[in-house]
Amino acid sequence: MIPTEAQPILEVQALHKSFDGTPVLQDIQLTVNKGELVFLIGPSGSGKSTLLRCCNRLEEPTQGAIRVDGVDLMARDTDLNLMRQRIGMVFQQFNLYPHMTAEENVMLALRHVQKKSKEEARDIAHRELRRMGLGERLTHYPAQLSGGQQQRVAIARTLALGPLVMLMDEPTSALDPELVGSVLAVVRDLRDAGMTMVIASHEMRFARDAADRVMFLDGGVVVEQGPPEAVFGNPREERTQRFLRTVER
């Protein structure tokens, strides 16, 4: 039997995705174990965001298999709404409701999706917002928060649902440079706490320091993957070498 810590949380097998007949992802194979932090890197348009969106079926794969904690996401009888609570998604844009406070944004899905009482939802929201360093911003509206604070509210909203794995699509790309560090610090804390994560990002230095594994995509295919010290320090493929020369200038 595989030790618990080595059991895959997310399994993607032979995944293909096409838009109007144009292939965007081709034969993607990805296994993410419990507590693992996997970084997806590659040029814009390489398929990173599409891969993440396929992992919770925000995009429908053209073909392939996706399993989360052993549950087949492609099966007709799978409760996709339930499974999406177990697959947290953090987007480039924060997608907060502007007319709701930080605590109300976090409480919303707890109340309407998980049907928790107002008191329990508020307790969970306060716990996760304090975890994000936002204990003094519970009743602030998005317009009263910095971009980094808004993204941390979005992460708290995702964590409040108790996901098994978190998918993050360029979580720092909409932030001013001086605010990026606060979000990356949260990602590091989540990793240290054992959260399983797959992150598409251009933050190469952070990927080198924090990732367990790095996957380089280009043209919708996995060109190379491995530990960050191998991919960044001694890439085998010429396409990987060329990409890293470009981004590390």
Tab-separated table of C-alpha atoms in Angstrom:
chain	number	residue	atom	x	y	z
A	1	MET	CA	0.000	0.000	0.000
A	2	ILE	CA	1.213	3.502	-0.851
A	3	PRO	CA	1.955	5.562	2.270
A	4	THR	CA	-0.737	8.170	2.889
A	5	GLU	CA	1.618	11.053	2.247
A	6	ALA	CA	2.464	9.609	-1.190
A	7	GLN	CA	-1.107	9.045	-2.332
A	8	PRO	CA	-2.022	11.306	-5.249
A	9	ILE	CA	-4.545	14.059	-4.582
A	10	LEU	CA	-4.739	15.096	-8.246
A	11	GLU	CA	-4.226	12.800	-11.241
A	12	VAL	CA	-4.429	14.010	-14.837
A	13	GLN	CA	-3.978	11.385	-17.535
A	14	ALA	CA	-3.760	11.799	-21.331
A	15	LEU	CA	-5.517	15.176	-21.159
A	16	HIS	CA	-6.269	16.902	-24.448
A	17	LYS	CA	-8.081	20.194	-24.979
A	18	SER	CA	-8.936	21.856	-28.270
A	19	PHE	CA	-10.755	25.092	-29.063
A	20	ASP	CA	-12.554	25.048	-32.430
A	21	GLY	CA	-10.312	22.217	-33.564
A	22	THR	CA	-7.094	23.935	-32.518
A	23	PRO	CA	-5.172	21.891	-29.909
A	24	VAL	CA	-4.315	23.836	-26.749
A	25	LEU	CA	-3.275	20.925	-24.510
A	26	GLN	CA	-1.869	17.652	-25.803
A	27	ASP	CA	-1.421	14.438	-23.812
A	28	ILE	CA	-0.865	16.101	-20.439
A	29	GLN	CA	0.171	13.748	-17.633
A	30	LEU	CA	0.254	15.192	-14.117
A	31	THR	CA	0.222	13.540	-10.704
A	32	VAL	CA	0.282	15.696	-7.578
A	33	ASN	CA	0.766	14.031	-4.213
A	34	LYS	CA	-0.538	15.194	-0.871
A	35	GLY	CA	1.352	18.248	0.397
A	36	GLU	CA	3.191	18.787	-2.883
A	37	LEU	CA	3.682	22.230	-4.462
A	38	VAL	CA	3.908	22.045	-8.247
A	39	PHE	CA	4.703	25.123	-10.330
A	40	LEU	CA	3.585	25.394	-13.952
A	41	ILE	CA	5.874	27.668	-15.945
A	42	GLY	CA	5.994	28.590	-19.598
A	43	PRO	CA	5.350	31.446	-22.025
A	44	SER	CA	1.963	33.137	-22.279
A	45	GLY	CA	-0.375	30.967	-24.307
A	46	SER	CA	1.431	27.750	-23.399
A	47	GLY	CA	-1.685	26.209	-21.835
A	48	LYS	CA	-1.017	26.719	-18.115
A	49	SER	CA	-4.326	28.436	-17.320
A	50	THR	CA	-6.303	26.040	-19.498
A	51	LEU	CA	-4.755	23.079	-17.682
A	52	LEU	CA	-5.750	24.487	-14.294
A	53	ARG	CA	-9.286	25.201	-15.502
A	54	CYS	CA	-9.599	21.663	-16.859
A	55	CYS	CA	-8.605	20.273	-13.457
A	56	ASN	CA	-11.939	21.400	-11.988
A	57	ARG	CA	-13.838	21.327	-15.293
A	58	LEU	CA	-14.282	25.070	-15.606
A	59	GLU	CA	-13.048	24.089	-19.053
A	60	GLU	CA	-14.274	20.786	-20.451
A	61	PRO	CA	-11.397	18.531	-21.559
A	62	THR	CA	-11.685	17.232	-25.104
A	63	GLN	CA	-10.489	13.870	-23.808
A	64	GLY	CA	-8.585	12.423	-20.881
A	65	ALA	CA	-9.047	11.481	-17.246
A	66	ILE	CA	-9.013	13.665	-14.124
A	67	ARG	CA	-9.220	12.306	-10.582
A	68	VAL	CA	-9.229	14.203	-7.316
A	69	ASP	CA	-8.662	12.096	-4.191
A	70	GLY	CA	-9.591	9.064	-6.285
A	71	VAL	CA	-12.894	10.516	-7.559
A	72	ASP	CA	-13.325	10.530	-11.331
A	73	LEU	CA	-14.269	14.098	-12.259
A	74	MET	CA	-15.297	13.010	-15.748
A	75	ALA	CA	-17.839	10.437	-14.550
A	76	ARG	CA	-21.471	11.324	-15.200
A	77	ASP	CA	-22.557	10.533	-11.651
A	78	THR	CA	-19.868	12.675	-9.986
A	79	ASP	CA	-21.292	15.604	-7.998
A	80	LEU	CA	-19.215	18.319	-9.638
A	81	ASN	CA	-20.465	21.081	-7.330
A	82	LEU	CA	-19.376	19.053	-4.312
A	83	MET	CA	-15.993	18.256	-5.843
A	84	ARG	CA	-15.355	21.898	-6.705
A	85	GLN	CA	-15.500	22.653	-2.994
A	86	ARG	CA	-12.556	20.269	-2.630
A	87	ILE	CA	-10.614	21.921	-5.473
A	88	GLY	CA	-9.886	25.504	-4.473
A	89	MET	CA	-9.318	27.981	-7.317
A	90	VAL	CA	-7.564	31.332	-7.018
A	91	PHE	CA	-7.632	33.539	-10.107
A	92	GLN	CA	-5.496	36.372	-11.459
A	93	GLN	CA	-8.302	38.809	-10.749
A	94	PHE	CA	-9.676	38.668	-7.239
A	95	ASN	CA	-13.368	38.325	-8.199
A	96	LEU	CA	-14.573	39.822	-4.939
A	97	TYR	CA	-18.054	41.301	-4.668
A	98	PRO	CA	-17.470	45.063	-4.305
A	99	HIS	CA	-20.623	45.629	-2.241
A	100	MET	CA	-19.585	43.030	0.375
A	101	THR	CA	-17.015	43.333	3.132
A	102	ALA	CA	-14.069	40.967	3.399
A	103	GLU	CA	-15.905	38.769	5.910
A	104	GLU	CA	-19.078	38.771	3.808
A	105	ASN	CA	-17.152	37.708	0.698
A	106	VAL	CA	-15.685	34.758	2.591
A	107	MET	CA	-19.003	33.862	4.243
A	108	LEU	CA	-21.015	33.794	1.024
A	109	ALA	CA	-20.203	30.275	-0.220
A	110	LEU	CA	-20.166	28.920	3.319
A	111	ARG	CA	-23.762	30.079	3.741
A	112	HIS	CA	-25.184	29.330	0.298
A	113	VAL	CA	-23.121	26.331	-0.838
A	114	GLN	CA	-22.265	24.552	2.404
A	115	LYS	CA	-25.445	25.761	4.152
A	116	LYS	CA	-23.658	26.728	7.348
A	117	SER	CA	-25.307	28.941	9.924
A	118	LYS	CA	-24.461	32.635	9.910
A	119	GLU	CA	-22.555	32.283	13.164
A	120	GLU	CA	-20.480	29.303	11.994
A	121	ALA	CA	-19.768	30.947	8.648
A	122	ARG	CA	-18.607	34.117	10.382
A	123	ASP	CA	-16.347	32.156	12.729
A	124	ILE	CA	-14.717	30.363	9.792
A	125	ALA	CA	-14.367	33.604	7.817
A	126	HIS	CA	-12.701	35.356	10.745
A	127	ARG	CA	-10.341	32.412	11.279
A	128	GLU	CA	-9.213	32.326	7.646
A	129	LEU	CA	-8.940	36.104	7.286
A	130	ARG	CA	-6.812	36.286	10.442
A	131	ARG	CA	-4.696	33.472	9.007
A	132	MET	CA	-4.138	35.760	6.003
A	133	GLY	CA	-3.078	38.622	8.280
A	134	LEU	CA	-6.333	40.498	7.728
A	135	GLY	CA	-7.764	40.480	11.241
A	136	GLU	CA	-7.989	44.272	11.193
A	137	ARG	CA	-9.726	44.332	7.785
A	138	LEU	CA	-12.736	42.084	8.412
A	139	THR	CA	-15.334	44.788	7.713
A	140	HIS	CA	-13.445	46.583	4.950
A	141	TYR	CA	-14.829	46.610	1.411
A	142	PRO	CA	-12.609	45.591	-1.530
A	143	ALA	CA	-12.139	49.222	-2.585
A	144	GLN	CA	-10.651	49.898	0.858
A	145	LEU	CA	-8.052	47.139	0.464
A	146	SER	CA	-4.805	46.978	-1.485
A	147	GLY	CA	-4.479	44.496	-4.325
A	148	GLY	CA	-2.421	42.194	-2.144
A	149	GLN	CA	-5.034	42.318	0.596
A	150	GLN	CA	-7.822	41.607	-1.902
A	151	GLN	CA	-5.968	38.562	-3.197
A	152	ARG	CA	-5.512	37.340	0.369
A	153	VAL	CA	-9.275	37.709	0.914
A	154	ALA	CA	-9.771	35.594	-2.214
A	155	ILE	CA	-7.391	32.962	-0.830
A	156	ALA	CA	-9.211	33.019	2.526
A	157	ARG	CA	-12.518	32.517	0.694
A	158	THR	CA	-11.071	29.442	-1.007
A	159	LEU	CA	-9.534	28.015	2.164
A	160	ALA	CA	-12.783	28.475	4.092
A	161	LEU	CA	-14.383	25.671	2.059
A	162	GLY	CA	-11.718	23.194	3.201
A	163	PRO	CA	-10.187	22.191	-0.155
A	164	LEU	CA	-7.931	19.180	-0.646
A	165	VAL	CA	-5.945	20.934	-3.341
A	166	MET	CA	-5.598	24.560	-4.410
A	167	LEU	CA	-5.132	25.687	-7.992
A	168	MET	CA	-3.700	29.182	-8.427
A	169	ASP	CA	-3.682	30.894	-11.805
A	170	GLU	CA	-1.060	33.668	-11.820
A	171	PRO	CA	-2.082	34.814	-8.318
A	172	THR	CA	0.366	37.753	-8.307
A	173	SER	CA	0.120	38.971	-11.917
A	174	ALA	CA	-2.455	41.681	-11.157
A	175	LEU	CA	-0.442	43.094	-8.245
A	176	ASP	CA	1.968	45.973	-8.061
A	177	PRO	CA	5.513	44.655	-7.543
A	178	GLU	CA	5.700	45.811	-3.926
A	179	LEU	CA	2.566	43.791	-3.064
A	180	VAL	CA	3.675	40.503	-4.602
A	181	GLY	CA	5.700	39.453	-1.564
A	182	SER	CA	2.696	39.428	0.780
A	183	VAL	CA	0.863	36.901	-1.392
A	184	LEU	CA	3.939	34.746	-1.933
A	185	ALA	CA	4.450	34.683	1.846
A	186	VAL	CA	0.925	33.277	2.191
A	187	VAL	CA	1.702	30.595	-0.418
A	188	ARG	CA	4.837	29.645	1.496
A	189	ASP	CA	2.879	29.417	4.753
A	190	LEU	CA	0.260	27.216	3.096
A	191	ARG	CA	2.991	24.941	1.746
A	192	ASP	CA	4.555	24.696	5.194
A	193	ALA	CA	1.123	23.787	6.605
A	194	GLY	CA	0.854	20.893	4.120
A	195	MET	CA	-1.583	22.314	1.568
A	196	THR	CA	-1.405	20.629	-1.848
A	197	MET	CA	-1.043	23.288	-4.558
A	198	VAL	CA	-0.616	23.665	-8.302
A	199	ILE	CA	0.381	27.185	-9.298
A	200	ALA	CA	0.790	28.756	-12.725
A	201	SER	CA	3.167	31.659	-12.277
A	202	HIS	CA	5.930	33.768	-13.769
A	203	GLU	CA	7.550	34.142	-10.335
A	204	MET	CA	10.634	32.132	-11.269
A	205	ARG	CA	12.705	32.943	-8.210
A	206	PHE	CA	9.888	31.850	-5.925
A	207	ALA	CA	9.363	28.675	-7.950
A	208	ARG	CA	13.056	27.881	-7.643
A	209	ASP	CA	12.959	28.368	-3.870
A	210	ALA	CA	9.562	26.956	-2.900
A	211	ALA	CA	8.409	24.351	-5.424
A	212	ASP	CA	8.715	20.613	-4.968
A	213	ARG	CA	8.404	20.163	-8.716
A	214	VAL	CA	8.398	22.426	-11.763
A	215	MET	CA	6.609	21.627	-15.028
A	216	PHE	CA	7.515	23.590	-18.165
A	217	LEU	CA	4.787	23.825	-20.793
A	218	ASP	CA	5.157	25.205	-24.292
A	219	GLY	CA	2.721	24.895	-27.149
A	220	GLY	CA	0.325	22.887	-25.018
A	221	VAL	CA	2.760	20.066	-24.266
A	222	VAL	CA	4.881	19.238	-21.239
A	223	VAL	CA	8.419	19.848	-22.435
A	224	GLU	CA	10.214	19.115	-19.179
A	225	GLN	CA	9.513	18.592	-15.498
A	226	GLY	CA	11.470	17.799	-12.389
A	227	PRO	CA	12.812	19.270	-9.151
A	228	PRO	CA	13.472	23.010	-9.409
A	229	GLU	CA	17.222	22.547	-9.026
A	230	ALA	CA	17.201	20.351	-12.146
A	231	VAL	CA	14.805	22.378	-14.293
A	232	PHE	CA	16.355	25.738	-13.424
A	233	GLY	CA	19.912	24.640	-12.798
A	234	ASN	CA	20.445	22.079	-15.549
A	235	PRO	CA	17.524	21.972	-18.007
A	236	ARG	CA	17.770	19.131	-20.516
A	237	GLU	CA	15.607	20.498	-23.296
A	238	GLU	CA	16.676	23.340	-25.578
A	239	ARG	CA	13.177	24.880	-25.442
A	240	THR	CA	13.426	25.050	-21.654
A	241	GLN	CA	16.886	26.581	-21.850
A	242	ARG	CA	15.699	29.215	-24.310
A	243	PHE	CA	12.685	30.136	-22.171
A	244	LEU	CA	14.743	30.455	-18.992
A	245	ARG	CA	17.345	32.614	-20.747
A	246	THR	CA	14.518	34.952	-21.771
A	247	VAL	CA	12.845	35.273	-18.374
A	248	GLU	CA	16.041	35.483	-16.346
A	249	ARG	CA	17.578	38.372	-18.260
